[in-house]
């Protein structure tokens, strides 16, 4: 029995009206709830819930709910912001998460501010609930660093990623044509590439809707196009691909995620196109790069990151 199911069995009132579930993973147990709205900004997970014929959105709608369920994220500030949003629009707020995602810190903080009506501990996690109230002081704000806007819940929030900065320094100064930025984040790579006048178009492909909205603020150029999409499924035809691919699924390292980005790059590049990529030094991408490209050159990196320039994409 999941924590939510156990909570309903031991005192949490089951809602008669609408319920919103905020940032659930694809295995989250909805416990036969009806009239459910799913909120998730990550394209692949949003798509999973949509394919199950549930209503989905990327942001919490301005509506009233009998129950809001907030699933903790890896970002403490983001989770606190989601709790505050939920408390503003729901009669009862449930917070659920693993200890590794900081649920205990949220539980302890909220117990000092309000009455927690119930709690369940199970499977290395905690669930607790309380009545909706004003928690506006917990809302997060946009962060600006070196002129770039970021927000809690995005990769490299509040700072320029060292790997991306290293990649920018290694890029040719005369990039031309149609460019794809796979996993574009909040737009740092694209903003720098658009300094090349011969670039005619750049597609920023990003699965995190929050990051993409930041990118729209950071990349003010008519040549930029913004796509909320799963980069591992992207199609197109490009003169160059740039990327700093993710290598985690949640907290779990996933080397296949980076490999899938490489495979897409090889598929969408023109025959004379080039891939420019940065990766953490411990990640063994070399063999797969050579399987996907006829020529792979490792450029000078540093102790933490390695840089690759790959050409002659192989058509499988």
Short mmCIF file of C-alpha atoms in Angstrom, two decimals:
data_model
loop_
_atom_site.label_atom_id
_atom_site.label_comp_id
_atom_site.label_asym_id
_atom_site.label_seq_id
_atom_site.Cartn_x
_atom_site.Cartn_y
_atom_site.Cartn_z
CA UNK A 1 0.00 0.00 0.00
CA UNK A 2 1.42 3.39 -0.97
CA UNK A 3 1.71 6.26 1.48
CA UNK A 4 -1.22 8.07 -0.11
CA UNK A 5 -3.42 4.98 -0.01
CA UNK A 6 -2.48 4.42 3.64
CA UNK A 7 -3.26 8.06 4.44
CA UNK A 8 -6.76 7.73 2.96
CA UNK A 9 -7.25 4.56 4.99
CA UNK A 10 -6.18 6.21 8.24
CA UNK A 11 -7.77 9.64 8.33
CA UNK A 12 -7.06 11.78 5.24
CA UNK A 13 -10.49 12.73 3.80
CA UNK A 14 -10.94 11.54 0.25
CA UNK A 15 -11.93 14.52 -1.94
CA UNK A 16 -15.40 14.81 -3.39
CA UNK A 17 -14.33 17.52 -5.81
CA UNK A 18 -11.31 18.23 -8.01
CA UNK A 19 -7.79 17.11 -7.10
CA UNK A 20 -4.48 18.39 -8.45
CA UNK A 21 -1.34 16.25 -8.28
CA UNK A 22 1.82 18.29 -8.68
CA UNK A 23 5.02 16.80 -10.13
CA UNK A 24 4.21 13.09 -9.70
CA UNK A 25 6.62 10.61 -11.24
CA UNK A 26 5.22 8.22 -13.82
CA UNK A 27 4.72 5.45 -11.22
CA UNK A 28 2.83 7.58 -8.69
CA UNK A 29 -0.29 5.84 -7.33
CA UNK A 30 -3.39 8.02 -7.79
CA UNK A 31 -5.40 5.65 -5.57
CA UNK A 32 -8.44 5.70 -7.87
CA UNK A 33 -8.90 9.44 -7.47
CA UNK A 34 -11.29 10.99 -9.97
CA UNK A 35 -11.41 14.48 -11.47
CA UNK A 36 -7.62 14.71 -11.31
CA UNK A 37 -5.39 17.40 -12.85
CA UNK A 38 -1.71 16.49 -13.29
CA UNK A 39 0.89 19.27 -13.22
CA UNK A 40 4.33 18.41 -14.57
CA UNK A 41 6.80 20.57 -16.55
CA UNK A 42 9.01 17.68 -17.73
CA UNK A 43 7.88 16.69 -21.20
CA UNK A 44 8.40 12.88 -21.06
CA UNK A 45 6.54 12.50 -17.74
CA UNK A 46 3.80 14.91 -18.77
CA UNK A 47 3.36 12.83 -21.92
CA UNK A 48 3.05 9.59 -19.91
CA UNK A 49 0.16 11.01 -17.87
CA UNK A 50 -1.46 12.50 -20.95
CA UNK A 51 -1.30 9.13 -22.70
CA UNK A 52 -3.25 7.72 -19.75
CA UNK A 53 -6.08 10.11 -20.67
CA UNK A 54 -5.54 12.40 -17.70
CA UNK A 55 -5.68 16.18 -17.84
CA UNK A 56 -2.16 17.56 -17.80
CA UNK A 57 -0.56 20.99 -17.69
CA UNK A 58 2.87 22.44 -17.01
CA UNK A 59 1.85 25.03 -14.41
CA UNK A 60 -0.65 25.00 -11.57
CA UNK A 61 -3.88 26.48 -12.98
CA UNK A 62 -5.68 29.29 -11.19
CA UNK A 63 -8.52 27.17 -9.81
CA UNK A 64 -9.85 25.80 -6.54
CA UNK A 65 -9.21 22.20 -5.49
CA UNK A 66 -10.53 20.02 -2.70
CA UNK A 67 -7.11 18.36 -2.50
CA UNK A 68 -3.62 19.18 -3.76
CA UNK A 69 -0.85 16.60 -3.63
CA UNK A 70 2.69 17.98 -3.88
CA UNK A 71 5.45 15.50 -4.74
CA UNK A 72 8.86 16.65 -3.51
CA UNK A 73 11.48 17.45 -6.13
CA UNK A 74 15.26 17.48 -5.81
CA UNK A 75 15.16 21.25 -5.38
CA UNK A 76 14.24 22.36 -1.86
CA UNK A 77 13.31 25.86 -3.04
CA UNK A 78 11.19 24.53 -5.86
CA UNK A 79 9.31 22.16 -3.56
CA UNK A 80 8.68 24.96 -1.05
CA UNK A 81 7.32 27.11 -3.88
CA UNK A 82 5.00 24.32 -5.03
CA UNK A 83 3.72 23.80 -1.48
CA UNK A 84 2.97 27.52 -1.20
CA UNK A 85 1.10 27.49 -4.51
CA UNK A 86 -0.90 24.44 -3.48
CA UNK A 87 -1.77 25.92 -0.08
CA UNK A 88 -3.20 28.97 -1.82
CA UNK A 89 -5.68 27.05 -3.96
CA UNK A 90 -6.61 23.84 -2.09
CA UNK A 91 -8.63 22.99 1.00
CA UNK A 92 -6.19 20.26 1.99
CA UNK A 93 -2.55 19.96 0.94
CA UNK A 94 -0.65 16.66 0.96
CA UNK A 95 3.15 16.66 0.71
CA UNK A 96 4.75 13.36 -0.25
CA UNK A 97 8.37 12.47 -0.89
CA UNK A 98 11.44 10.43 -0.20
CA UNK A 99 13.95 11.35 2.49
CA UNK A 100 16.55 11.74 -0.26
CA UNK A 101 14.40 14.49 -1.77
CA UNK A 102 14.26 16.45 1.47
CA UNK A 103 10.73 15.69 2.63
CA UNK A 104 11.84 15.70 6.27
CA UNK A 105 13.08 19.27 6.06
CA UNK A 106 9.75 20.43 4.65
CA UNK A 107 7.88 18.52 7.36
CA UNK A 108 9.94 20.07 10.15
CA UNK A 109 9.69 23.58 8.70
CA UNK A 110 5.93 23.46 8.22
CA UNK A 111 5.26 21.96 11.65
CA UNK A 112 6.65 25.19 13.11
CA UNK A 113 4.25 27.30 11.05
CA UNK A 114 0.94 25.43 11.04
CA UNK A 115 -0.98 22.43 12.33
CA UNK A 116 -0.05 19.22 10.54
CA UNK A 117 -3.20 17.09 10.57
CA UNK A 118 -1.57 13.75 9.88
CA UNK A 119 1.56 12.01 8.68
CA UNK A 120 2.62 8.64 7.30
CA UNK A 121 6.18 7.30 7.19
CA UNK A 122 6.87 4.37 4.91
CA UNK A 123 9.41 3.11 2.35
CA UNK A 124 12.14 5.64 3.22
CA UNK A 125 9.74 8.54 2.79
CA UNK A 126 7.06 10.62 4.45
CA UNK A 127 3.64 11.95 3.61
CA UNK A 128 1.86 14.63 5.64
CA UNK A 129 -1.13 16.90 5.21
CA UNK A 130 -2.51 20.20 6.43
CA UNK A 131 -5.30 22.66 5.68
CA UNK A 132 -4.77 25.20 2.93
CA UNK A 133 -3.50 28.58 4.08
CA UNK A 134 -1.39 31.56 3.01
CA UNK A 135 2.26 30.54 2.63
CA UNK A 136 3.21 33.33 0.27
CA UNK A 137 6.53 33.86 2.07
CA UNK A 138 7.65 30.48 0.72
CA UNK A 139 7.31 31.44 -2.95
CA UNK A 140 10.56 31.39 -4.89
CA UNK A 141 11.79 34.25 -7.07
CA UNK A 142 13.60 34.41 -10.37
CA UNK A 143 17.37 34.58 -10.00
CA UNK A 144 19.56 36.67 -12.29
CA UNK A 145 23.23 35.77 -12.77
CA UNK A 146 25.48 37.64 -15.19
CA UNK A 147 22.38 38.93 -16.94
CA UNK A 148 20.77 35.48 -17.28
CA UNK A 149 17.47 34.59 -15.61
CA UNK A 150 17.12 31.24 -13.87
CA UNK A 151 14.58 29.72 -11.54
CA UNK A 152 14.44 27.00 -8.88
CA UNK A 153 14.07 23.59 -10.48
CA UNK A 154 16.31 24.12 -13.52
CA UNK A 155 19.78 22.76 -14.14
CA UNK A 156 22.52 25.09 -12.91
CA UNK A 157 20.17 27.48 -11.17
CA UNK A 158 21.84 30.72 -10.12
CA UNK A 159 25.12 30.08 -11.96
CA UNK A 160 26.57 29.40 -15.38
CA UNK A 161 27.46 25.73 -15.68
CA UNK A 162 31.23 25.26 -15.87
CA UNK A 163 30.95 22.61 -18.57
CA UNK A 164 28.77 24.77 -20.79
CA UNK A 165 31.12 27.72 -20.33
CA UNK A 166 34.06 25.53 -21.36
CA UNK A 167 32.17 24.35 -24.44
CA UNK A 168 31.41 27.94 -25.48
CA UNK A 169 35.12 28.77 -25.32
CA UNK A 170 35.91 25.90 -27.70
CA UNK A 171 33.21 26.59 -30.30
CA UNK A 172 34.29 27.98 -33.68
CA UNK A 173 33.75 31.71 -34.05
CA UNK A 174 32.32 31.29 -37.54
CA UNK A 175 29.43 28.87 -37.00
CA UNK A 176 26.96 29.00 -39.86
CA UNK A 177 23.53 27.79 -40.86
CA UNK A 178 20.90 25.90 -38.93
CA UNK A 179 21.86 24.88 -35.39
CA UNK A 180 20.22 22.62 -32.79
CA UNK A 181 20.85 23.06 -29.06
CA UNK A 182 19.71 19.77 -27.54
CA UNK A 183 18.84 20.01 -23.87
CA UNK A 184 19.13 23.78 -24.14
CA UNK A 185 18.33 24.50 -20.49
CA UNK A 186 17.91 28.21 -19.79
CA UNK A 187 19.66 29.15 -23.01
CA UNK A 188 23.29 29.88 -22.19
CA UNK A 189 24.83 28.00 -25.15
CA UNK A 190 22.34 29.40 -27.64
CA UNK A 191 22.81 32.96 -26.44
CA UNK A 192 26.53 32.72 -27.16
CA UNK A 193 26.17 30.91 -30.49
CA UNK A 194 23.88 33.66 -31.76
CA UNK A 195 26.88 35.97 -31.59
CA UNK A 196 27.84 34.38 -34.92
CA UNK A 197 26.15 36.43 -37.63
CA UNK A 198 26.16 33.57 -40.14
CA UNK A 199 23.91 31.43 -37.91
CA UNK A 200 20.53 31.59 -39.63
CA UNK A 201 18.46 29.66 -37.10
CA UNK A 202 18.85 27.93 -33.76
CA UNK A 203 16.35 25.49 -32.27
CA UNK A 204 16.43 25.30 -28.48
CA UNK A 205 15.05 21.87 -27.56
CA UNK A 206 14.35 21.46 -23.84
CA UNK A 207 12.17 19.02 -21.90
CA UNK A 208 11.88 21.18 -18.77
CA UNK A 209 9.22 23.80 -19.44
CA UNK A 210 10.50 26.00 -16.59
CA UNK A 211 13.98 26.11 -18.11
CA UNK A 212 12.55 26.85 -21.55
CA UNK A 213 10.57 29.80 -20.21
CA UNK A 214 13.80 31.16 -18.72
CA UNK A 215 15.51 30.64 -22.08
CA UNK A 216 12.88 32.81 -23.74
CA UNK A 217 13.93 35.61 -21.40
CA UNK A 218 17.63 34.99 -21.97
CA UNK A 219 17.73 34.58 -25.75
CA UNK A 220 16.18 37.65 -27.33
CA UNK A 221 16.92 36.94 -30.98
CA UNK A 222 14.52 36.38 -33.86
CA UNK A 223 16.68 33.51 -35.10
CA UNK A 224 15.90 31.50 -31.96
CA UNK A 225 13.03 29.01 -31.84
CA UNK A 226 11.92 27.41 -28.59
CA UNK A 227 10.64 23.84 -28.40
CA UNK A 228 9.24 22.11 -25.32
CA UNK A 229 10.10 18.56 -26.33
CA UNK A 230 12.02 15.40 -25.53
CA UNK A 231 15.40 15.86 -27.20
CA UNK A 232 15.85 12.09 -27.50
CA UNK A 233 12.92 12.09 -29.95
CA UNK A 234 13.82 15.23 -31.89
CA UNK A 235 13.82 15.35 -35.69
CA UNK A 236 15.22 17.89 -38.13
CA UNK A 237 18.16 18.66 -40.38
CA UNK A 238 21.05 20.74 -39.04
CA UNK A 239 24.49 22.05 -39.89
CA UNK A 240 25.62 21.73 -36.28
CA UNK A 241 24.42 20.33 -32.98
CA UNK A 242 25.64 21.61 -29.61
CA UNK A 243 24.90 19.95 -26.32
CA UNK A 244 25.76 19.42 -22.71
CA UNK A 245 23.64 16.28 -22.31
CA UNK A 246 22.12 15.25 -18.98
CA UNK A 247 23.31 12.02 -17.43
CA UNK A 248 20.85 11.55 -14.59
CA UNK A 249 17.31 10.24 -14.43
CA UNK A 250 16.24 11.68 -11.10
CA UNK A 251 19.12 10.93 -8.75
CA UNK A 252 20.23 7.84 -10.67
CA UNK A 253 23.12 8.09 -13.12
CA UNK A 254 22.02 7.04 -16.61
CA UNK A 255 24.76 6.83 -19.24
CA UNK A 256 22.17 5.74 -21.82
CA UNK A 257 20.50 9.15 -21.60
CA UNK A 258 23.64 10.86 -22.91
CA UNK A 259 24.06 8.17 -25.55
CA UNK A 260 20.53 8.80 -26.78
CA UNK A 261 21.42 12.49 -27.27
CA UNK A 262 24.46 11.45 -29.30
CA UNK A 263 22.36 9.10 -31.44
CA UNK A 264 19.87 11.88 -32.17
CA UNK A 265 22.68 14.27 -33.11
CA UNK A 266 24.05 11.76 -35.62
CA UNK A 267 20.57 11.30 -37.09
CA UNK A 268 19.64 14.98 -37.49
CA UNK A 269 22.98 16.32 -38.76
CA UNK A 270 23.59 16.90 -42.44
CA UNK A 271 26.35 14.77 -43.96
CA UNK A 272 28.86 17.62 -43.52
CA UNK A 273 27.46 18.69 -40.16
CA UNK A 274 29.28 18.68 -36.82
CA UNK A 275 28.54 17.86 -33.20
CA UNK A 276 30.05 19.97 -30.43
CA UNK A 277 29.65 18.36 -27.03
CA UNK A 278 30.87 18.66 -23.45
CA UNK A 279 30.71 15.81 -20.93
CA UNK A 280 31.87 15.07 -17.42
CA UNK A 281 35.25 13.40 -17.62
CA UNK A 282 34.16 10.17 -15.96
CA UNK A 283 31.46 9.44 -18.54
CA UNK A 284 32.59 6.85 -21.15
CA UNK A 285 31.03 8.25 -24.32
CA UNK A 286 33.99 7.65 -26.63
CA UNK A 287 33.03 4.21 -27.92
CA UNK A 288 29.47 5.24 -28.68
CA UNK A 289 30.59 8.47 -30.35
CA UNK A 290 32.80 6.46 -32.69
CA UNK A 291 29.89 4.15 -33.46
CA UNK A 292 27.78 7.14 -34.50
CA UNK A 293 30.41 9.32 -36.25
CA UNK A 294 33.17 8.67 -38.73
CA UNK A 295 35.54 11.14 -37.07
CA UNK A 296 35.69 12.03 -33.38
CA UNK A 297 38.25 14.45 -32.00
CA UNK A 298 38.65 15.13 -28.31
CA UNK A 299 39.56 18.76 -27.84
CA UNK A 300 41.45 20.19 -24.85
CA UNK A 301 39.22 20.20 -21.78
CA UNK A 302 40.08 20.38 -18.11
CA UNK A 303 40.21 18.12 -15.07
CA UNK A 304 36.41 17.94 -14.83
CA UNK A 305 35.18 18.04 -18.41
CA UNK A 306 36.07 16.72 -21.83
CA UNK A 307 35.11 18.24 -25.16
CA UNK A 308 34.26 16.42 -28.38
CA UNK A 309 34.05 17.54 -32.00
CA UNK A 310 32.42 14.81 -34.09
CA UNK A 311 31.84 14.84 -37.85
CA UNK A 312 30.76 12.47 -40.65
CA UNK A 313 27.59 11.18 -38.98
CA UNK A 314 26.88 7.53 -39.77
CA UNK A 315 23.47 6.71 -41.17
CA UNK A 316 22.20 3.51 -39.60
#
